[in-house]
């Protein structure tokens, strides 16, 4: 009897972010507990140059506060709840943001887990590439062999390869011939793209030395479409739901 078709591997986008505040230790640990072996999270620098997990440059969405994280020190930020009360209610109201160092310690205790570490352009614009890349890679050093360093900023991605020898990934802002030429020149291990911004199926993804990871995937049908187009990974915040759909699909085969 033939085996079930292989589905793309699941990357937990900012952790299990449907059920927990995104980019928190709680969200990442939940994803690992559910069986995820690939995590993705975002890194920014605080005002005192401490790498922390945060997607936005301000606290409005996650904490309901107007401050920029670049204007606050880590001791101050570490005490601010980021429980996304407007989205999740008060169930996680007192969850705090983790430093990258705290997440590195957690990853060290999660054998077999790979982290896709996205370095955000807002911090690069604020502090410059040299400062940001140096601070982030110093902290990641104990688990660098289990990390893939990614960014929308292609120059930073090139520098990260030279600085560390680590695997790299470029996150596309556009899917056009200019970007394809840049990808061919860079030859990263991974290319990331928003599935909602790609040409519609059945157009295949560009082939090259990279593996594709498509994000904003929420359901089995989309994951199957991604696989048929050549994607190796899908990123989802709905980790529990998509994993359950994968399991049900395999049982039904």
Tab-separated table of N, CA and C in Angstrom, residues 13-15 17 20-24 27 42 53-56 61-62 82 84 87-88 237:
chain	number	residue	atom	x	y	z
A	13	UNK	N	5.259	29.536	13.790
A	13	UNK	CA	5.480	30.955	13.492
A	13	UNK	C	5.251	31.796	14.750
A	14	UNK	N	6.346	32.284	15.311
A	14	UNK	CA	6.341	33.003	16.592
A	14	UNK	C	5.858	32.108	17.722
A	15	UNK	N	6.061	30.797	17.558
A	15	UNK	CA	5.591	29.818	18.521
A	15	UNK	C	4.159	29.416	18.238
A	17	UNK	N	1.317	30.629	18.417
A	17	UNK	CA	0.854	31.996	18.639
A	17	UNK	C	-0.647	32.164	18.511
A	20	UNK	N	-1.118	31.367	22.527
A	20	UNK	CA	-0.286	32.078	23.491
A	20	UNK	C	0.213	33.382	22.879
A	21	UNK	N	0.610	34.339	23.712
A	21	UNK	CA	1.191	35.563	23.164
A	21	UNK	C	2.407	35.239	22.305
A	22	UNK	N	2.458	35.835	21.135
A	22	UNK	CA	3.516	35.537	20.173
A	22	UNK	C	4.898	35.895	20.719
A	23	UNK	N	5.902	35.163	20.236
A	23	UNK	CA	7.297	35.465	20.562
A	23	UNK	C	7.572	35.445	22.065
A	24	UNK	N	6.881	34.574	22.779
A	24	UNK	CA	7.149	34.409	24.205
A	24	UNK	C	7.657	32.996	24.459
A	27	UNK	N	4.784	30.568	24.287
A	27	UNK	CA	4.359	30.175	22.942
A	27	UNK	C	5.329	29.174	22.325
A	42	UNK	N	11.123	36.368	16.199
A	42	UNK	CA	11.671	37.647	15.757
A	42	UNK	C	12.535	38.265	16.848
A	53	UNK	N	12.932	39.003	22.123
A	53	UNK	CA	11.958	38.519	21.140
A	53	UNK	C	10.809	39.520	21.036
A	54	UNK	N	10.648	40.076	19.849
A	54	UNK	CA	9.587	41.044	19.598
A	54	UNK	C	9.485	41.241	18.094
A	55	UNK	N	8.258	41.247	17.578
A	55	UNK	CA	8.058	41.490	16.155
A	55	UNK	C	7.992	42.972	15.833
A	56	UNK	N	7.155	43.690	16.545
A	56	UNK	CA	6.949	45.104	16.257
A	56	UNK	C	8.026	45.954	16.916
A	61	UNK	N	0.582	46.792	19.976
A	61	UNK	CA	-0.236	45.619	19.684
A	61	UNK	C	-0.166	44.578	20.793
A	62	UNK	N	1.010	44.335	21.339
A	62	UNK	CA	1.158	43.249	22.307
A	62	UNK	C	0.928	43.686	23.745
A	82	UNK	N	3.195	41.417	27.995
A	82	UNK	CA	2.938	41.435	26.548
A	82	UNK	C	1.925	40.336	26.202
A	84	UNK	N	-1.010	40.333	24.962
A	84	UNK	CA	-1.961	40.528	23.861
A	84	UNK	C	-3.407	40.427	24.357
A	87	UNK	N	-6.368	40.488	22.008
A	87	UNK	CA	-6.602	39.285	21.183
A	87	UNK	C	-6.938	38.069	22.027
A	88	UNK	N	-6.280	37.926	23.169
A	88	UNK	CA	-6.377	36.698	23.956
A	88	UNK	C	-7.124	36.858	25.273
A	237	UNK	N	0.910	29.916	12.757
A	237	UNK	CA	0.684	30.220	14.167
A	237	UNK	C	-0.288	29.212	14.776
